[in-house]
XYZ file of N, CA, C and O in Angstrom:
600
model
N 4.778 20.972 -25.335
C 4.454 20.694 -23.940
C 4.306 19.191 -23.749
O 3.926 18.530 -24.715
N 4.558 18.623 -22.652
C 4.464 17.455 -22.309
C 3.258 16.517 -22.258
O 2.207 17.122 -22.045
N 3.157 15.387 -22.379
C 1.676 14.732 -22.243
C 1.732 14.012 -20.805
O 0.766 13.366 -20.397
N 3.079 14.179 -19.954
C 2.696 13.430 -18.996
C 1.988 14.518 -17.886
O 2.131 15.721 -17.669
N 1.154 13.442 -17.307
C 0.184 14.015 -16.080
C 0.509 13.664 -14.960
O 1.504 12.940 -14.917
N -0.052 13.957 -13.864
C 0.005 12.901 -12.465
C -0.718 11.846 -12.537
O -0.293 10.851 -11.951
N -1.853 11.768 -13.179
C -2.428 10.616 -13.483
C -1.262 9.316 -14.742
O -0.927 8.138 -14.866
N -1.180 10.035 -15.071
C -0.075 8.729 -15.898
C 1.946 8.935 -16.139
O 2.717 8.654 -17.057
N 2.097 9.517 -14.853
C 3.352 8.768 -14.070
C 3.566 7.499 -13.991
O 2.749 6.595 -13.813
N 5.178 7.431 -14.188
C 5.281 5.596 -14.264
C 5.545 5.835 -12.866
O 5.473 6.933 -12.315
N 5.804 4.924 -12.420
C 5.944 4.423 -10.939
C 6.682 2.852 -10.399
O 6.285 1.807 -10.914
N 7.424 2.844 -9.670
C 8.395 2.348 -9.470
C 8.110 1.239 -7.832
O 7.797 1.649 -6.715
N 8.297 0.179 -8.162
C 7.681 -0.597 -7.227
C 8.816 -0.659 -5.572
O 9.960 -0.294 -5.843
N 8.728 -0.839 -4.862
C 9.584 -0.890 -3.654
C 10.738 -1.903 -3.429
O 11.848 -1.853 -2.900
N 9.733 -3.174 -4.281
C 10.719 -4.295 -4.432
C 11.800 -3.881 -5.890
O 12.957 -4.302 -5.907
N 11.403 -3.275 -6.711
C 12.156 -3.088 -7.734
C 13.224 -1.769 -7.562
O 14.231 -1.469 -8.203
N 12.696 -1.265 -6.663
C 14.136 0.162 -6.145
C 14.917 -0.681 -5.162
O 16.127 -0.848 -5.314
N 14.391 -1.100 -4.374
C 15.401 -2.025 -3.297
C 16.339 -3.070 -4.211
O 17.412 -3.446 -3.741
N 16.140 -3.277 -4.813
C 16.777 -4.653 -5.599
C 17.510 -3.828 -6.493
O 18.406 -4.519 -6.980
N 17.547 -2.480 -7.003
C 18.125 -1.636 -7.571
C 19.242 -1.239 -6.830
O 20.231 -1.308 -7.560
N 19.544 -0.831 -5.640
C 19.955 -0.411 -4.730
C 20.729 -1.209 -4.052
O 21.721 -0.772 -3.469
N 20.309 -2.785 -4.024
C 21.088 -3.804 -3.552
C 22.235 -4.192 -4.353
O 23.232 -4.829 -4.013
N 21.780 -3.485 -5.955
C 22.832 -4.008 -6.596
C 24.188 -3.113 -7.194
O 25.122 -3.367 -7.955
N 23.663 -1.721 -6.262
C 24.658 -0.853 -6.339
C 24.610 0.099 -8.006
O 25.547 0.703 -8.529
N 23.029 -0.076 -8.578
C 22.799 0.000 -9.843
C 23.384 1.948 -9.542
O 23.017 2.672 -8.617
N 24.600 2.395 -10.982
C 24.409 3.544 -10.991
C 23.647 4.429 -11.318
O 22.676 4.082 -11.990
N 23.820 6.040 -10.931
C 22.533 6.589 -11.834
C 21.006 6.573 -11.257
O 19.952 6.679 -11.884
N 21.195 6.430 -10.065
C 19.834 6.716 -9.677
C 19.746 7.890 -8.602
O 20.665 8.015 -7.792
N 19.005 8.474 -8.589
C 19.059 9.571 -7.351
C 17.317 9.366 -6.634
O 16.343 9.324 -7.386
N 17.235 9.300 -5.691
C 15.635 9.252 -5.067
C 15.481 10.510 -4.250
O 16.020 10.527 -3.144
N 14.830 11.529 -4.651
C 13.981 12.710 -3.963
C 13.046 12.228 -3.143
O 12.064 11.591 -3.527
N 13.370 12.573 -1.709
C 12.523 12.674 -0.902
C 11.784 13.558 -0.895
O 12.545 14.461 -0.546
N 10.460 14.184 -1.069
C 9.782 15.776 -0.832
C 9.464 16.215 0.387
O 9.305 17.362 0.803
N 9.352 14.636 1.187
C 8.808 15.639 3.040
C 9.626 16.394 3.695
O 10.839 16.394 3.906
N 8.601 17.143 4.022
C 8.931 18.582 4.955
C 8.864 17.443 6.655
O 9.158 16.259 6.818
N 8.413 18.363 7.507
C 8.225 17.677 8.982
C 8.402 15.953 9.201
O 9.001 15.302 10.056
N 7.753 15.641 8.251
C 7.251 14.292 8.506
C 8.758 13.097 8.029
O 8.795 11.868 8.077
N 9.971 14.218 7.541
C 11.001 13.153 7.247
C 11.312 12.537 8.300
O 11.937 11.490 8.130
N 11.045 12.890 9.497
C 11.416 12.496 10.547
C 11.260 11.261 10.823
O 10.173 10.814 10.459
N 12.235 10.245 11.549
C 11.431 8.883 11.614
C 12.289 7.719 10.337
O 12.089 6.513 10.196
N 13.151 8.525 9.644
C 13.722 7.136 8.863
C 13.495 7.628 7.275
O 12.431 7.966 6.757
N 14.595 7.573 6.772
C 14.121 7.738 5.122
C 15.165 6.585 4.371
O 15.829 5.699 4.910
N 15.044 6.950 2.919
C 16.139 6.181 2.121
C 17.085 6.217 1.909
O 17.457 7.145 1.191
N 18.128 5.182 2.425
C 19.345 5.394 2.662
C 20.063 5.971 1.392
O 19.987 5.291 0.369
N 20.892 7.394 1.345
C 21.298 7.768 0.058
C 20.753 9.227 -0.498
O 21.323 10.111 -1.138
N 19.079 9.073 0.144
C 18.343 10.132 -0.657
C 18.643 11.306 -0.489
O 19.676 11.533 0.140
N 17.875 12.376 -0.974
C 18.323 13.904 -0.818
C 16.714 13.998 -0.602
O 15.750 13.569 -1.237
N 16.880 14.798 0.649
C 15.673 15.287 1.233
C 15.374 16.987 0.385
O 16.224 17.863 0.541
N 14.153 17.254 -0.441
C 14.158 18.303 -1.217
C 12.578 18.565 -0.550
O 11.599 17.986 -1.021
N 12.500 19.316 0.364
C 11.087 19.729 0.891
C 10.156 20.361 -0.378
O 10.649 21.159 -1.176
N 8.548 19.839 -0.477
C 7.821 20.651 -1.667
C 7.741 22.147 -1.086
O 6.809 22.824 -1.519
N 8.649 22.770 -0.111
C 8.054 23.877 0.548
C 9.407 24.433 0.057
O 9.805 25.368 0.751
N 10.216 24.087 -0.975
C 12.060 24.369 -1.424
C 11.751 24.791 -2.751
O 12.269 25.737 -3.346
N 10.731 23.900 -3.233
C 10.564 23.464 -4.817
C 10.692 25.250 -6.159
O 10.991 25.411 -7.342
N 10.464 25.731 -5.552
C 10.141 27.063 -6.035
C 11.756 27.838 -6.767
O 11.864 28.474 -7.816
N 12.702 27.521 -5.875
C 14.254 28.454 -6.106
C 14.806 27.195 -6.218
O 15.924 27.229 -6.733
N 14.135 25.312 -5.701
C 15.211 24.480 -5.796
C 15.336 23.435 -7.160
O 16.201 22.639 -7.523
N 13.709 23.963 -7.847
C 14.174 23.341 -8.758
C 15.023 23.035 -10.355
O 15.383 21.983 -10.883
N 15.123 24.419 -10.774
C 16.111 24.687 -11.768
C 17.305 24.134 -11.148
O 17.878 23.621 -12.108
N 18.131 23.900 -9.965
C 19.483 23.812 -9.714
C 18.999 22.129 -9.319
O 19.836 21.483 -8.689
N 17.719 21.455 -9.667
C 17.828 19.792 -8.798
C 18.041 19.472 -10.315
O 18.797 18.540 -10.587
N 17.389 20.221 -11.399
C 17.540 19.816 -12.907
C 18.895 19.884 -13.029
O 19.538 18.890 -13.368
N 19.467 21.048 -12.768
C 20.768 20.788 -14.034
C 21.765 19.840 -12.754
O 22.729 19.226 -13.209
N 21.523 19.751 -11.283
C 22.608 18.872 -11.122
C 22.132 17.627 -11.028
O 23.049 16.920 -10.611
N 21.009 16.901 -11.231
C 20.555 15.469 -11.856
C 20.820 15.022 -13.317
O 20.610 13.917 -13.818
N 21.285 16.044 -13.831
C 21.053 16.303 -15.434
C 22.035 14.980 -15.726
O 21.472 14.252 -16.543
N 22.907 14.622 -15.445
C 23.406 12.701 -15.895
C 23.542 12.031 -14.719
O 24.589 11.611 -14.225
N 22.376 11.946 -14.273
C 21.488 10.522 -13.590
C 20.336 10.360 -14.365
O 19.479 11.098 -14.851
N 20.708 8.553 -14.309
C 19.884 8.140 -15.194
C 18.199 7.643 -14.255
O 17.539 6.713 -14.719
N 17.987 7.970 -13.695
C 16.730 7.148 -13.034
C 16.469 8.599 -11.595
O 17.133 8.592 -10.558
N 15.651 9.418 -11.840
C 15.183 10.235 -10.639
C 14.090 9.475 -10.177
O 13.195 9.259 -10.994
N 13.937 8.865 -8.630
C 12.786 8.576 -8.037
C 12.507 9.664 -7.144
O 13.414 10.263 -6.566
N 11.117 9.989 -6.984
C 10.466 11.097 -5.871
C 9.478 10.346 -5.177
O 8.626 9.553 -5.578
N 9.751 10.731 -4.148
C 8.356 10.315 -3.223
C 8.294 11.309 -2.012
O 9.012 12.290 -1.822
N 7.202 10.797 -1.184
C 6.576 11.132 -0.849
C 6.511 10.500 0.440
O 7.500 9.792 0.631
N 5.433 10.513 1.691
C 4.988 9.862 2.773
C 4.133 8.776 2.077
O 4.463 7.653 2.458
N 3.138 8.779 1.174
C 2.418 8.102 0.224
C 2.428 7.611 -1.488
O 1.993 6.649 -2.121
N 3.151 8.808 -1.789
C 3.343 8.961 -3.000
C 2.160 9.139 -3.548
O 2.014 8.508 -4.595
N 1.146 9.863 -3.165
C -0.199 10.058 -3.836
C -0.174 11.871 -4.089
O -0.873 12.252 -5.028
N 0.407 12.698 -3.489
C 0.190 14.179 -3.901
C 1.193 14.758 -3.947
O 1.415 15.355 -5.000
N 2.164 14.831 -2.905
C 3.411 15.425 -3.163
C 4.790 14.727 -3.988
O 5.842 15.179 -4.440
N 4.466 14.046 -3.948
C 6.012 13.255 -4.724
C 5.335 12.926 -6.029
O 6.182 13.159 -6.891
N 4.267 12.515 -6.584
C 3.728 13.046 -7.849
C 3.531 14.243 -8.605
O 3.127 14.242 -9.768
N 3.809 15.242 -7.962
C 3.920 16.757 -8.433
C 5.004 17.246 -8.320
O 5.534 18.025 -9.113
N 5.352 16.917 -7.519
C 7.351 17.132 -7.404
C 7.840 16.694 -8.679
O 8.580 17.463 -9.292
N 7.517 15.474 -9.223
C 7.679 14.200 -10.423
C 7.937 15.288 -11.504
O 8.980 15.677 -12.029
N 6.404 15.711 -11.690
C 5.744 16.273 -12.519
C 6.098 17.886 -12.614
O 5.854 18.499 -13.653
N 6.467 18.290 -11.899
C 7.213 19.678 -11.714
C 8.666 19.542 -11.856
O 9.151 20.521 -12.423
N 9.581 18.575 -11.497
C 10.467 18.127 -11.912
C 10.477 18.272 -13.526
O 10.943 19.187 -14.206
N 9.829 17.103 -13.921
C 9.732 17.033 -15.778
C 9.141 18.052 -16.569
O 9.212 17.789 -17.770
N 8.556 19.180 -16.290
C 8.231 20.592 -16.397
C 9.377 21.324 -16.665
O 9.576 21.781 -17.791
N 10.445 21.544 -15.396
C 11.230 22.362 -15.311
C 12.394 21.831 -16.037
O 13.389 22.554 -15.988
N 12.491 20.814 -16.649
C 13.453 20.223 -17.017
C 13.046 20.546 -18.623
O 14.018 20.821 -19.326
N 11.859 20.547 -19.224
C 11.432 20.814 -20.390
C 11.710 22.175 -20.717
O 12.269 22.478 -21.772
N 11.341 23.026 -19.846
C 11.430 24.365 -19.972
C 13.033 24.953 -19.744
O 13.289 26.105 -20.097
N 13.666 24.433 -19.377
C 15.622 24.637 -19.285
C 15.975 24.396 -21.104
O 16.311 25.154 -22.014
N 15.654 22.781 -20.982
C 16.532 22.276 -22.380
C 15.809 23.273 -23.229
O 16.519 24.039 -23.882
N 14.187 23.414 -23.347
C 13.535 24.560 -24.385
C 14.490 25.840 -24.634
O 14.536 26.363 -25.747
N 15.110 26.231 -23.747
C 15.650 27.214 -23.734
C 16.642 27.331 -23.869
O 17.113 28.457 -23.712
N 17.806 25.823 -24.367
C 18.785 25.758 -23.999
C 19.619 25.168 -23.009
O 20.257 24.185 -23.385
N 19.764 25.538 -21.838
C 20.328 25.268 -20.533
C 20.834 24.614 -20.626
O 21.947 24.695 -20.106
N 20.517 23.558 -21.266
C 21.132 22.091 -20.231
C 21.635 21.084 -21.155
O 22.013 20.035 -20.635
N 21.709 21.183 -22.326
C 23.193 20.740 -23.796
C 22.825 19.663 -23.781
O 21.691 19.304 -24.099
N 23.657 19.012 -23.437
C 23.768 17.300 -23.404
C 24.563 16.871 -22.038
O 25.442 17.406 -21.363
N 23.826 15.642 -21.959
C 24.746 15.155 -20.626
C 25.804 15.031 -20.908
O 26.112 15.273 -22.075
N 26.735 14.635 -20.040
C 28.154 13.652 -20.023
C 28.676 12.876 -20.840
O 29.775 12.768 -21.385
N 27.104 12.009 -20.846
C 27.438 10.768 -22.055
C 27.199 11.134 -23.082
O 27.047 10.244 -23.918
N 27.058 12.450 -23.513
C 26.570 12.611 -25.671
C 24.957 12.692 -25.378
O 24.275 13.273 -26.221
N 24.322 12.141 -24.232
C 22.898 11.766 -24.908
C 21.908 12.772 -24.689
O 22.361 13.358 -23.706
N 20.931 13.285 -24.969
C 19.854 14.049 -24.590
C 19.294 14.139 -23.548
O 18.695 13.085 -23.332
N 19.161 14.855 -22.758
C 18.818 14.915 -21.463
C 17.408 14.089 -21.123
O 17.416 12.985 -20.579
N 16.456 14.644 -21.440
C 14.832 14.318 -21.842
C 14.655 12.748 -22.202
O 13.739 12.003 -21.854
N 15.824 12.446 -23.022
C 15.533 11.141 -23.810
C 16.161 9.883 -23.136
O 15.763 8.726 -23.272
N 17.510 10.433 -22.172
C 17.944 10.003 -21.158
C 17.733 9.427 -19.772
O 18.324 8.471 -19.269
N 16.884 10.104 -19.303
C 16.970 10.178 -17.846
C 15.315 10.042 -17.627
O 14.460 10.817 -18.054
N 15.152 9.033 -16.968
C 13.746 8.310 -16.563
C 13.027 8.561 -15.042
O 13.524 8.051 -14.038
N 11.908 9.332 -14.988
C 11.657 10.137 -13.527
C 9.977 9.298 -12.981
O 8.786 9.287 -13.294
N 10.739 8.811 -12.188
C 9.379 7.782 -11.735
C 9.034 8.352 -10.419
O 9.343 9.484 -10.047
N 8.132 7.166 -9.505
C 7.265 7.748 -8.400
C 7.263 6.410 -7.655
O 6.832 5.409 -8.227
N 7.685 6.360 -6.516
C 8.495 5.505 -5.438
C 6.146 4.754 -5.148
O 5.368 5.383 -4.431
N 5.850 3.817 -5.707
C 4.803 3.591 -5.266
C 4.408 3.036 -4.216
O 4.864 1.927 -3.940
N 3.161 3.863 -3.093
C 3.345 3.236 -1.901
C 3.819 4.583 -1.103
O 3.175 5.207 -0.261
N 5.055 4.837 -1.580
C 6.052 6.110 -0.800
C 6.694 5.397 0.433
O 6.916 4.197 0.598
N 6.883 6.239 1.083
C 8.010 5.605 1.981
C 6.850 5.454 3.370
O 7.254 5.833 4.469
N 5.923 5.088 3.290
C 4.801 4.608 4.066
C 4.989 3.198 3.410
O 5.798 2.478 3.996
N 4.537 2.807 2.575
C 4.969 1.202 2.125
C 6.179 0.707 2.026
O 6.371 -0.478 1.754
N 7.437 1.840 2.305
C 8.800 1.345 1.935
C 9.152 0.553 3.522
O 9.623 -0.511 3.924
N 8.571 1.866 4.100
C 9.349 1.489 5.919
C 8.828 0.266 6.419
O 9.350 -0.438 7.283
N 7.526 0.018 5.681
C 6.974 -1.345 6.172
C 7.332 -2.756 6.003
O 7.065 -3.725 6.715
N 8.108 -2.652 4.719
C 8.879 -3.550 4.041
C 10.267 -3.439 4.504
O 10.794 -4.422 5.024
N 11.048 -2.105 4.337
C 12.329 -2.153 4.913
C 12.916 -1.299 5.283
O 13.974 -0.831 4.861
N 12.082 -0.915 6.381
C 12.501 0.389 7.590
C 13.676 -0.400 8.446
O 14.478 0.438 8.857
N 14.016 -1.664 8.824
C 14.640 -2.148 10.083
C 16.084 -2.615 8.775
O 17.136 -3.075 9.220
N 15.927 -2.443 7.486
C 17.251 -2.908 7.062
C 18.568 -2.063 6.627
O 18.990 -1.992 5.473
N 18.869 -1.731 7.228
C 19.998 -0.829 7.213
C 20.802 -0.922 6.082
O 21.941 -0.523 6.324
N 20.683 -1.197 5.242
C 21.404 -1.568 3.892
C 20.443 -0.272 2.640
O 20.820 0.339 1.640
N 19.052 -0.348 3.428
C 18.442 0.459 2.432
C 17.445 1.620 3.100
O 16.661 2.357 2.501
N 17.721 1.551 4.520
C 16.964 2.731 5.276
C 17.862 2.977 6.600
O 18.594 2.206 7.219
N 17.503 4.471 6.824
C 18.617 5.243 7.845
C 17.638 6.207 8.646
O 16.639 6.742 8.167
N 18.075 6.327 9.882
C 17.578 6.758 10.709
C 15.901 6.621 11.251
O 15.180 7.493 11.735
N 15.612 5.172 10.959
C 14.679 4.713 10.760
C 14.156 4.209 12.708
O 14.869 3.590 13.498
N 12.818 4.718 12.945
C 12.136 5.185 14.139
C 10.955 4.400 14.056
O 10.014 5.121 13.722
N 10.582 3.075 14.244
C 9.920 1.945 14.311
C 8.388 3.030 15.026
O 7.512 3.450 14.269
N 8.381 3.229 16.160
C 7.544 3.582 17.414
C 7.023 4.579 16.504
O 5.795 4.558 16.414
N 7.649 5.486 15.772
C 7.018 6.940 15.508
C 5.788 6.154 13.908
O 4.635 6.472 13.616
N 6.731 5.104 13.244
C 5.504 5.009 12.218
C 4.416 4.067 12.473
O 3.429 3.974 11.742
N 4.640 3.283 13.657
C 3.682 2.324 14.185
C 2.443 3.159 15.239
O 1.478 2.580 15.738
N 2.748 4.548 15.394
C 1.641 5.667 16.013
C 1.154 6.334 14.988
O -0.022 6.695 15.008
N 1.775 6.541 14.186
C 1.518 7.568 13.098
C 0.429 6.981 11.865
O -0.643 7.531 11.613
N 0.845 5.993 11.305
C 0.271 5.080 10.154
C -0.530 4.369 10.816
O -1.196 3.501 10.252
């Protein structure tokens, strides 16, 4: 069984995914988890995976992430749901390869030993604040709705 917790998730800074992203780095995929609240602007690229999906969606987010190298999840905050998503993510991914499932990636390498699952810190409450208006790294982004909301 795993030793990682929600308490000791790595976590991934806003300036360091944006600058990731600017540089067209491959291999990254960013999970969004909000339900209702995606509304208003997310990350340009992401896959919106509601924690209200997580149940039937996550065996099939494992094996088709299975060679990407960098999963980010977040959240509105990144304090409860996109840390357990993380963490339920790297669960279900333990419990596939345990069993088999999921071989080797693409490249020869081990899945587990491969592929690095962090936590967007801040969430996309600190992202939009920084770079909700830049269209290079956020989409469908709704100024009015997070300046009432936050």
């Amino acid at each position: 069984m795993s030793t990682v917790t929600v308490a000791n998730l790595p976590r991934i800074s806003g300036e360091k995914l944006a600058a990731l992203l600017r540089a067209k780095t491959p291999g990254i995929t960013i999970i969004d988890v909000r339900g209702n609240d995606y509304i208003g602007g997310h990350i340009l690229g992401c896959m919106n995976v509601p924690t209200s999906t997580h149940d039937h969606r996550m065996p099939e987010l494992v094996r088709t992430l299975r060679n990407q190298n960098t999963i980010v999840f977040h959240c509105a905050l990144s304090q409860q749901r996109g840390p357990s998503s993380a963490l339920r993510y790297l669960r279900e991914r333990e419990r596939m390869s345990a069993r088999g499932e999921l071989g080797i990636r693409e490249d020869g390498k081990d899945l587990e030993k491969a592929q690095r699952v962090v936590v967007l810190d801040g969430g996309f409450e600190k992202w939009q604040a920084a770079y909700g208006s830049d269209p290079e790294l956020t989409e469908a982004y709704v100024k009015d709705l997070w300046d009432e909301n936050f």
